[in-house]
Amino acid sequence: MTPRVYLDWNATTPLRPEAKAAMEAAWDLSGNPSSVHSEGRKARRLVEDARDAVAKAVGGRPQDVVFSSCGTEANALALMPGLRRGAGAPVMRLLVSAVEHASVLAGGRFGADAIGTIRVTGSGVVDLDDLRAQLNEGAPALVSVMLANNETGAIQPVAEVAELVHAAGGVLHVDAIQAFGKIPFDLASLQADLLSLSAHKIGGPKGVGALVLAEGVQGLEALLRGGGQELGRRAGTENVAGIAGFGAATRAAVAALKADAARMRGLRDRLENGLRQTPGLLIFSDDVKRLPNTVLFAAPGMKAETAVIGFDLGGVAVSSGSACSSGKVQPSHVLAAMGYHSDLTQGAVRLSLGWSTTETDVDLALKAWRKLANTLVKGERRNTA
Ligand code: PLP
């Protein structure tokens, strides 16, 4: 049987053993963390321990961490009119970069007419001149810019974005979901006011996320109202086991970050060197700072759907840069925003590596690619015959 190689870590990651152990221990607890009795207090301790881990990982305060049901919910919670920094004016409109995740593009609680889009360069990086111009145009804005893009891996100049946003009296939300555990950062280095995280991208369970607020951010109102959990910012009994798994994964990911990133970078470079042997192959955003684990590429004549299936038959799990929940390949809004036209926006394939990826995995992926690339060349010859 062909060994399976998993190179779709940006979609989701396997559970880290530390997270699995923490969740198994939590499943044996019967208490509700809001109950005052001993059973409840034991569950509460797990939630608060995880909160400490997440807060520490991003340089925040535990009381400013709001656990949610996923990264999507953390983004939806963050994007609301009325947020302000300290005594600053409440934000009235939202500006999002054109390459944000769909959960940010949806705009949270802003109406469609209060949402503006910030342009990106051909490398997928926020156009700071466009941001500056739009900030100067109207009411104080909430700006949402991701730290790293899930398709290309391009890293945004978030600290520079923050400077412009704050100078204009605005508030900055950073979707750090794809960057967490792959590059070092904290609230202070980014100058972010709100930060979204998701457990399943760092070896935690699926279905748990967090929104972290910087000190002094005011005006956040719950999306889910009811019980006063999460200091009134997110009602609903906490997912104790999931949160415990998130906390354990966070500690493990932070401890291993430096070594994992260096290893992934080496393997990513090996992969890219191999891919570049194909004439005309294009690696997106390779001229800007990128995550150490992500390669998004296209080749002449390649259709993403066919390539993903071809890789899969060769034993390698990859994704089109733009897979949506239906499993169908949609044109990538990220590549379209970068100025690529439709055959490229529909033809890109993403390979993303993780902490347990090996050299053998990369070599098997390259072997699968060479086979695929040969069929592309033959197809082209047939078409031009
Ligand atoms: N933001 C980014 C950049 C992502 O990559 C993802 C997941 O793909 C999300 C948000 C959504 O996170 P979740 O799957 O936890 O809802």
mmCIF file with all atom_site columns, N, CA and C and ligand atoms in Angstrom, residues 10-12 68-75 99-104 146-151 175-179 182 196-201 205-210 350, ligand 1:
data_model
loop_
_atom_site.group_PDB
_atom_site.id
_atom_site.type_symbol
_atom_site.label_atom_id
_atom_site.label_alt_id
_atom_site.label_comp_id
_atom_site.label_asym_id
_atom_site.label_entity_id
_atom_site.label_seq_id
_atom_site.pdbx_PDB_ins_code
_atom_site.Cartn_x
_atom_site.Cartn_y
_atom_site.Cartn_z
_atom_site.occupancy
_atom_site.B_iso_or_equiv
_atom_site.pdbx_formal_charge
_atom_site.auth_seq_id
_atom_site.auth_comp_id
_atom_site.auth_asym_id
_atom_site.auth_atom_id
_atom_site.pdbx_PDB_model_num
ATOM   1   N N  . ASN A 1 10  ? -2.425  23.618 6.719  1.00 0.00 ? 10  ASN A N  1
ATOM   2   C CA . ASN A 1 10  ? -3.111  24.907 6.893  1.00 0.00 ? 10  ASN A CA 1
ATOM   3   C C  . ASN A 1 10  ? -4.625  24.707 6.986  1.00 0.00 ? 10  ASN A C  1
ATOM   4   N N  . ALA A 1 11  ? -5.114  23.563 6.461  1.00 0.00 ? 11  ALA A N  1
ATOM   5   C CA . ALA A 1 11  ? -6.545  23.271 6.589  1.00 0.00 ? 11  ALA A CA 1
ATOM   6   C C  . ALA A 1 11  ? -6.840  22.848 8.018  1.00 0.00 ? 11  ALA A C  1
ATOM   7   N N  . THR A 1 12  ? -6.056  21.908 8.504  1.00 0.00 ? 12  THR A N  1
ATOM   8   C CA . THR A 1 12  ? -6.137  21.518 9.910  1.00 0.00 ? 12  THR A CA 1
ATOM   9   C C  . THR A 1 12  ? -4.935  20.646 10.246 1.00 0.00 ? 12  THR A C  1
ATOM   10  N N  . SER A 1 68  ? -14.120 30.758 22.351 1.00 0.00 ? 68  SER A N  1
ATOM   11  C CA . SER A 1 68  ? -15.252 30.697 21.414 1.00 0.00 ? 68  SER A CA 1
ATOM   12  C C  . SER A 1 68  ? -15.309 29.297 20.817 1.00 0.00 ? 68  SER A C  1
ATOM   13  N N  . SER A 1 69  ? -16.306 29.095 19.923 1.00 0.00 ? 69  SER A N  1
ATOM   14  C CA . SER A 1 69  ? -16.501 27.748 19.365 1.00 0.00 ? 69  SER A CA 1
ATOM   15  C C  . SER A 1 69  ? -15.616 27.485 18.151 1.00 0.00 ? 69  SER A C  1
ATOM   16  N N  . CYS A 1 70  ? -14.872 28.472 17.674 1.00 0.00 ? 70  CYS A N  1
ATOM   17  C CA . CYS A 1 70  ? -13.956 28.299 16.542 1.00 0.00 ? 70  CYS A CA 1
ATOM   18  C C  . CYS A 1 70  ? -13.328 29.653 16.209 1.00 0.00 ? 70  CYS A C  1
ATOM   19  N N  . GLY A 1 71  ? -12.391 29.640 15.277 1.00 0.00 ? 71  GLY A N  1
ATOM   20  C CA . GLY A 1 71  ? -11.777 30.882 14.845 1.00 0.00 ? 71  GLY A CA 1
ATOM   21  C C  . GLY A 1 71  ? -12.781 31.782 14.143 1.00 0.00 ? 71  GLY A C  1
ATOM   22  N N  . THR A 1 72  ? -13.670 31.173 13.396 1.00 0.00 ? 72  THR A N  1
ATOM   23  C CA . THR A 1 72  ? -14.710 31.930 12.691 1.00 0.00 ? 72  THR A CA 1
ATOM   24  C C  . THR A 1 72  ? -15.535 32.748 13.683 1.00 0.00 ? 72  THR A C  1
ATOM   25  N N  . GLU A 1 73  ? -15.894 32.125 14.801 1.00 0.00 ? 73  GLU A N  1
ATOM   26  C CA . GLU A 1 73  ? -16.689 32.850 15.808 1.00 0.00 ? 73  GLU A CA 1
ATOM   27  C C  . GLU A 1 73  ? -15.863 33.966 16.447 1.00 0.00 ? 73  GLU A C  1
ATOM   28  N N  . ALA A 1 74  ? -14.576 33.711 16.682 1.00 0.00 ? 74  ALA A N  1
ATOM   29  C CA . ALA A 1 74  ? -13.719 34.758 17.260 1.00 0.00 ? 74  ALA A CA 1
ATOM   30  C C  . ALA A 1 74  ? -13.690 35.964 16.322 1.00 0.00 ? 74  ALA A C  1
ATOM   31  N N  . ASN A 1 75  ? -13.572 35.721 15.011 1.00 0.00 ? 75  ASN A N  1
ATOM   32  C CA . ASN A 1 75  ? -13.581 36.819 14.041 1.00 0.00 ? 75  ASN A CA 1
ATOM   33  C C  . ASN A 1 75  ? -14.929 37.541 14.051 1.00 0.00 ? 75  ASN A C  1
ATOM   34  N N  . VAL A 1 99  ? -7.582  40.114 1.023  1.00 0.00 ? 99  VAL A N  1
ATOM   35  C CA . VAL A 1 99  ? -7.166  38.702 1.068  1.00 0.00 ? 99  VAL A CA 1
ATOM   36  C C  . VAL A 1 99  ? -7.558  38.023 2.381  1.00 0.00 ? 99  VAL A C  1
ATOM   37  N N  . GLU A 1 100 ? -8.457  38.645 3.135  1.00 0.00 ? 100 GLU A N  1
ATOM   38  C CA . GLU A 1 100 ? -8.868  38.055 4.415  1.00 0.00 ? 100 GLU A CA 1
ATOM   39  C C  . GLU A 1 100 ? -9.620  36.743 4.220  1.00 0.00 ? 100 GLU A C  1
ATOM   40  N N  . HIS A 1 101 ? -9.678  35.974 5.283  1.00 0.00 ? 101 HIS A N  1
ATOM   41  C CA . HIS A 1 101 ? -10.480 34.741 5.311  1.00 0.00 ? 101 HIS A CA 1
ATOM   42  C C  . HIS A 1 101 ? -11.963 35.117 5.182  1.00 0.00 ? 101 HIS A C  1
ATOM   43  N N  . ALA A 1 102 ? -12.752 34.193 4.627  1.00 0.00 ? 102 ALA A N  1
ATOM   44  C CA . ALA A 1 102 ? -14.177 34.457 4.400  1.00 0.00 ? 102 ALA A CA 1
ATOM   45  C C  . ALA A 1 102 ? -14.886 34.906 5.682  1.00 0.00 ? 102 ALA A C  1
ATOM   46  N N  . SER A 1 103 ? -14.436 34.422 6.831  1.00 0.00 ? 103 SER A N  1
ATOM   47  C CA . SER A 1 103 ? -15.106 34.764 8.096  1.00 0.00 ? 103 SER A CA 1
ATOM   48  C C  . SER A 1 103 ? -14.889 36.231 8.456  1.00 0.00 ? 103 SER A C  1
ATOM   49  N N  . VAL A 1 104 ? -13.853 36.858 7.916  1.00 0.00 ? 104 VAL A N  1
ATOM   50  C CA . VAL A 1 104 ? -13.626 38.299 8.118  1.00 0.00 ? 104 VAL A CA 1
ATOM   51  C C  . VAL A 1 104 ? -14.338 39.084 7.015  1.00 0.00 ? 104 VAL A C  1
ATOM   52  N N  . MET A 1 146 ? -5.085  40.187 8.439  1.00 0.00 ? 146 MET A N  1
ATOM   53  C CA . MET A 1 146 ? -4.575  38.927 8.975  1.00 0.00 ? 146 MET A CA 1
ATOM   54  C C  . MET A 1 146 ? -3.052  38.996 9.127  1.00 0.00 ? 146 MET A C  1
ATOM   55  N N  . LEU A 1 147 ? -2.509  38.214 10.056 1.00 0.00 ? 147 LEU A N  1
ATOM   56  C CA . LEU A 1 147 ? -1.045  38.219 10.191 1.00 0.00 ? 147 LEU A CA 1
ATOM   57  C C  . LEU A 1 147 ? -0.414  37.409 9.057  1.00 0.00 ? 147 LEU A C  1
ATOM   58  N N  . ALA A 1 148 ? -0.980  36.255 8.748  1.00 0.00 ? 148 ALA A N  1
ATOM   59  C CA . ALA A 1 148 ? -0.452  35.459 7.631  1.00 0.00 ? 148 ALA A CA 1
ATOM   60  C C  . ALA A 1 148 ? -1.615  34.882 6.843  1.00 0.00 ? 148 ALA A C  1
ATOM   61  N N  . ASN A 1 149 ? -1.455  34.875 5.534  1.00 0.00 ? 149 ASN A N  1
ATOM   62  C CA . ASN A 1 149 ? -2.533  34.389 4.676  1.00 0.00 ? 149 ASN A CA 1
ATOM   63  C C  . ASN A 1 149 ? -2.553  32.864 4.603  1.00 0.00 ? 149 ASN A C  1
ATOM   64  N N  . ASN A 1 150 ? -3.744  32.299 4.689  1.00 0.00 ? 150 ASN A N  1
ATOM   65  C CA . ASN A 1 150 ? -3.890  30.844 4.701  1.00 0.00 ? 150 ASN A CA 1
ATOM   66  C C  . ASN A 1 150 ? -3.573  30.204 3.351  1.00 0.00 ? 150 ASN A C  1
ATOM   67  N N  . GLU A 1 151 ? -3.725  30.966 2.244  1.00 0.00 ? 151 GLU A N  1
ATOM   68  C CA . GLU A 1 151 ? -3.457  30.370 0.928  1.00 0.00 ? 151 GLU A CA 1
ATOM   69  C C  . GLU A 1 151 ? -1.997  30.524 0.521  1.00 0.00 ? 151 GLU A C  1
ATOM   70  N N  . ASP A 1 175 ? -6.397  38.738 12.538 1.00 0.00 ? 175 ASP A N  1
ATOM   71  C CA . ASP A 1 175 ? -6.683  37.307 12.463 1.00 0.00 ? 175 ASP A CA 1
ATOM   72  C C  . ASP A 1 175 ? -5.318  36.617 12.403 1.00 0.00 ? 175 ASP A C  1
ATOM   73  N N  . ALA A 1 176 ? -4.905  36.068 13.556 1.00 0.00 ? 176 ALA A N  1
ATOM   74  C CA . ALA A 1 176 ? -3.576  35.443 13.645 1.00 0.00 ? 176 ALA A CA 1
ATOM   75  C C  . ALA A 1 176 ? -3.679  33.921 13.595 1.00 0.00 ? 176 ALA A C  1
ATOM   76  N N  . ILE A 1 177 ? -4.829  33.444 13.094 1.00 0.00 ? 177 ILE A N  1
ATOM   77  C CA . ILE A 1 177 ? -5.135  32.015 13.154 1.00 0.00 ? 177 ILE A CA 1
ATOM   78  C C  . ILE A 1 177 ? -4.113  31.163 12.406 1.00 0.00 ? 177 ILE A C  1
ATOM   79  N N  . GLN A 1 178 ? -3.679  31.634 11.251 1.00 0.00 ? 178 GLN A N  1
ATOM   80  C CA . GLN A 1 178 ? -2.750  30.823 10.451 1.00 0.00 ? 178 GLN A CA 1
ATOM   81  C C  . GLN A 1 178 ? -1.302  31.016 10.906 1.00 0.00 ? 178 GLN A C  1
ATOM   82  N N  . ALA A 1 179 ? -1.020  32.129 11.540 1.00 0.00 ? 179 ALA A N  1
ATOM   83  C CA . ALA A 1 179 ? 0.366   32.417 11.956 1.00 0.00 ? 179 ALA A CA 1
ATOM   84  C C  . ALA A 1 179 ? 0.719   31.775 13.299 1.00 0.00 ? 179 ALA A C  1
ATOM   85  N N  . LYS A 1 182 ? 3.514   29.203 14.147 1.00 0.00 ? 182 LYS A N  1
ATOM   86  C CA . LYS A 1 182 ? 4.435   29.083 13.000 1.00 0.00 ? 182 LYS A CA 1
ATOM   87  C C  . LYS A 1 182 ? 5.478   30.196 12.997 1.00 0.00 ? 182 LYS A C  1
ATOM   88  N N  . SER A 1 196 ? -7.431  37.059 16.862 1.00 0.00 ? 196 SER A N  1
ATOM   89  C CA . SER A 1 196 ? -8.183  35.800 16.811 1.00 0.00 ? 196 SER A CA 1
ATOM   90  C C  . SER A 1 196 ? -7.251  34.604 16.692 1.00 0.00 ? 196 SER A C  1
ATOM   91  N N  . LEU A 1 197 ? -7.606  33.524 17.376 1.00 0.00 ? 197 LEU A N  1
ATOM   92  C CA . LEU A 1 197 ? -6.818  32.283 17.348 1.00 0.00 ? 197 LEU A CA 1
ATOM   93  C C  . LEU A 1 197 ? -7.766  31.097 17.174 1.00 0.00 ? 197 LEU A C  1
ATOM   94  N N  . SER A 1 198 ? -7.226  29.986 16.675 1.00 0.00 ? 198 SER A N  1
ATOM   95  C CA . SER A 1 198 ? -8.039  28.776 16.532 1.00 0.00 ? 198 SER A CA 1
ATOM   96  C C  . SER A 1 198 ? -7.203  27.560 16.921 1.00 0.00 ? 198 SER A C  1
ATOM   97  N N  . ALA A 1 199 ? -7.785  26.689 17.746 1.00 0.00 ? 199 ALA A N  1
ATOM   98  C CA . ALA A 1 199 ? -7.015  25.567 18.316 1.00 0.00 ? 199 ALA A CA 1
ATOM   99  C C  . ALA A 1 199 ? -6.562  24.554 17.267 1.00 0.00 ? 199 ALA A C  1
ATOM   100 N N  . HIS A 1 200 ? -7.416  24.302 16.253 1.00 0.00 ? 200 HIS A N  1
ATOM   101 C CA . HIS A 1 200 ? -7.114  23.161 15.374 1.00 0.00 ? 200 HIS A CA 1
ATOM   102 C C  . HIS A 1 200 ? -5.998  23.439 14.374 1.00 0.00 ? 200 HIS A C  1
ATOM   103 N N  . LYS A 1 201 ? -5.487  24.683 14.352 1.00 0.00 ? 201 LYS A N  1
ATOM   104 C CA . LYS A 1 201 ? -4.356  24.958 13.456 1.00 0.00 ? 201 LYS A CA 1
ATOM   105 C C  . LYS A 1 201 ? -3.023  24.719 14.163 1.00 0.00 ? 201 LYS A C  1
ATOM   106 N N  . PRO A 1 205 ? -7.899  20.701 19.361 1.00 0.00 ? 205 PRO A N  1
ATOM   107 C CA . PRO A 1 205 ? -9.107  20.142 18.743 1.00 0.00 ? 205 PRO A CA 1
ATOM   108 C C  . PRO A 1 205 ? -9.806  21.117 17.809 1.00 0.00 ? 205 PRO A C  1
ATOM   109 N N  . LYS A 1 206 ? -10.592 20.576 16.889 1.00 0.00 ? 206 LYS A N  1
ATOM   110 C CA . LYS A 1 206 ? -11.423 21.417 16.033 1.00 0.00 ? 206 LYS A CA 1
ATOM   111 C C  . LYS A 1 206 ? -12.595 21.936 16.857 1.00 0.00 ? 206 LYS A C  1
ATOM   112 N N  . GLY A 1 207 ? -13.056 23.145 16.532 1.00 0.00 ? 207 GLY A N  1
ATOM   113 C CA . GLY A 1 207 ? -14.228 23.660 17.232 1.00 0.00 ? 207 GLY A CA 1
ATOM   114 C C  . GLY A 1 207 ? -13.916 24.420 18.510 1.00 0.00 ? 207 GLY A C  1
ATOM   115 N N  . VAL A 1 208 ? -12.730 24.976 18.621 1.00 0.00 ? 208 VAL A N  1
ATOM   116 C CA . VAL A 1 208 ? -12.390 25.847 19.762 1.00 0.00 ? 208 VAL A CA 1
ATOM   117 C C  . VAL A 1 208 ? -11.546 27.004 19.233 1.00 0.00 ? 208 VAL A C  1
ATOM   118 N N  . GLY A 1 209 ? -11.861 28.200 19.668 1.00 0.00 ? 209 GLY A N  1
ATOM   119 C CA . GLY A 1 209 ? -11.081 29.373 19.271 1.00 0.00 ? 209 GLY A CA 1
ATOM   120 C C  . GLY A 1 209 ? -10.988 30.346 20.427 1.00 0.00 ? 209 GLY A C  1
ATOM   121 N N  . ALA A 1 210 ? -10.343 31.470 20.176 1.00 0.00 ? 210 ALA A N  1
ATOM   122 C CA . ALA A 1 210 ? -10.274 32.509 21.215 1.00 0.00 ? 210 ALA A CA 1
ATOM   123 C C  . ALA A 1 210 ? -10.121 33.867 20.553 1.00 0.00 ? 210 ALA A C  1
ATOM   124 N N  . ARG A 1 350 ? -2.078  24.152 -3.048 1.00 0.00 ? 350 ARG A N  1
ATOM   125 C CA . ARG A 1 350 ? -1.340  24.506 -1.829 1.00 0.00 ? 350 ARG A CA 1
ATOM   126 C C  . ARG A 1 350 ? -0.814  23.256 -1.132 1.00 0.00 ? 350 ARG A C  1
HETATM 127 N N1 . PLP B 2 .   ? -8.984  32.649 9.594  1.00 0.00 ? 1   PLP B N1 1
HETATM 128 C C1 . PLP B 2 .   ? -8.020  32.018 8.913  1.00 0.00 ? 1   PLP B C1 1
HETATM 129 C C2 . PLP B 2 .   ? -6.863  32.805 8.379  1.00 0.00 ? 1   PLP B C2 1
HETATM 130 C C3 . PLP B 2 .   ? -8.095  30.645 8.698  1.00 0.00 ? 1   PLP B C3 1
HETATM 131 O O1 . PLP B 2 .   ? -7.124  30.030 8.001  1.00 0.00 ? 1   PLP B O1 1
HETATM 132 C C4 . PLP B 2 .   ? -9.205  29.938 9.218  1.00 0.00 ? 1   PLP B C4 1
HETATM 133 C C5 . PLP B 2 .   ? -9.357  28.479 8.980  1.00 0.00 ? 1   PLP B C5 1
HETATM 134 O O2 . PLP B 2 .   ? -9.182  27.999 7.879  1.00 0.00 ? 1   PLP B O2 1
HETATM 135 C C6 . PLP B 2 .   ? -10.173 30.643 9.943  1.00 0.00 ? 1   PLP B C6 1
HETATM 136 C C7 . PLP B 2 .   ? -10.032 31.998 10.092 1.00 0.00 ? 1   PLP B C7 1
HETATM 137 C C8 . PLP B 2 .   ? -11.384 29.958 10.534 1.00 0.00 ? 1   PLP B C8 1
HETATM 138 O O3 . PLP B 2 .   ? -11.032 29.197 11.671 1.00 0.00 ? 1   PLP B O3 1
HETATM 139 P P1 . PLP B 2 .   ? -11.985 28.003 12.150 1.00 0.00 ? 1   PLP B P1 1
HETATM 140 O O4 . PLP B 2 .   ? -11.804 26.892 11.183 1.00 0.00 ? 1   PLP B O4 1
HETATM 141 O O5 . PLP B 2 .   ? -11.508 27.650 13.527 1.00 0.00 ? 1   PLP B O5 1
HETATM 142 O O6 . PLP B 2 .   ? -13.371 28.542 12.173 1.00 0.00 ? 1   PLP B O6 1
#
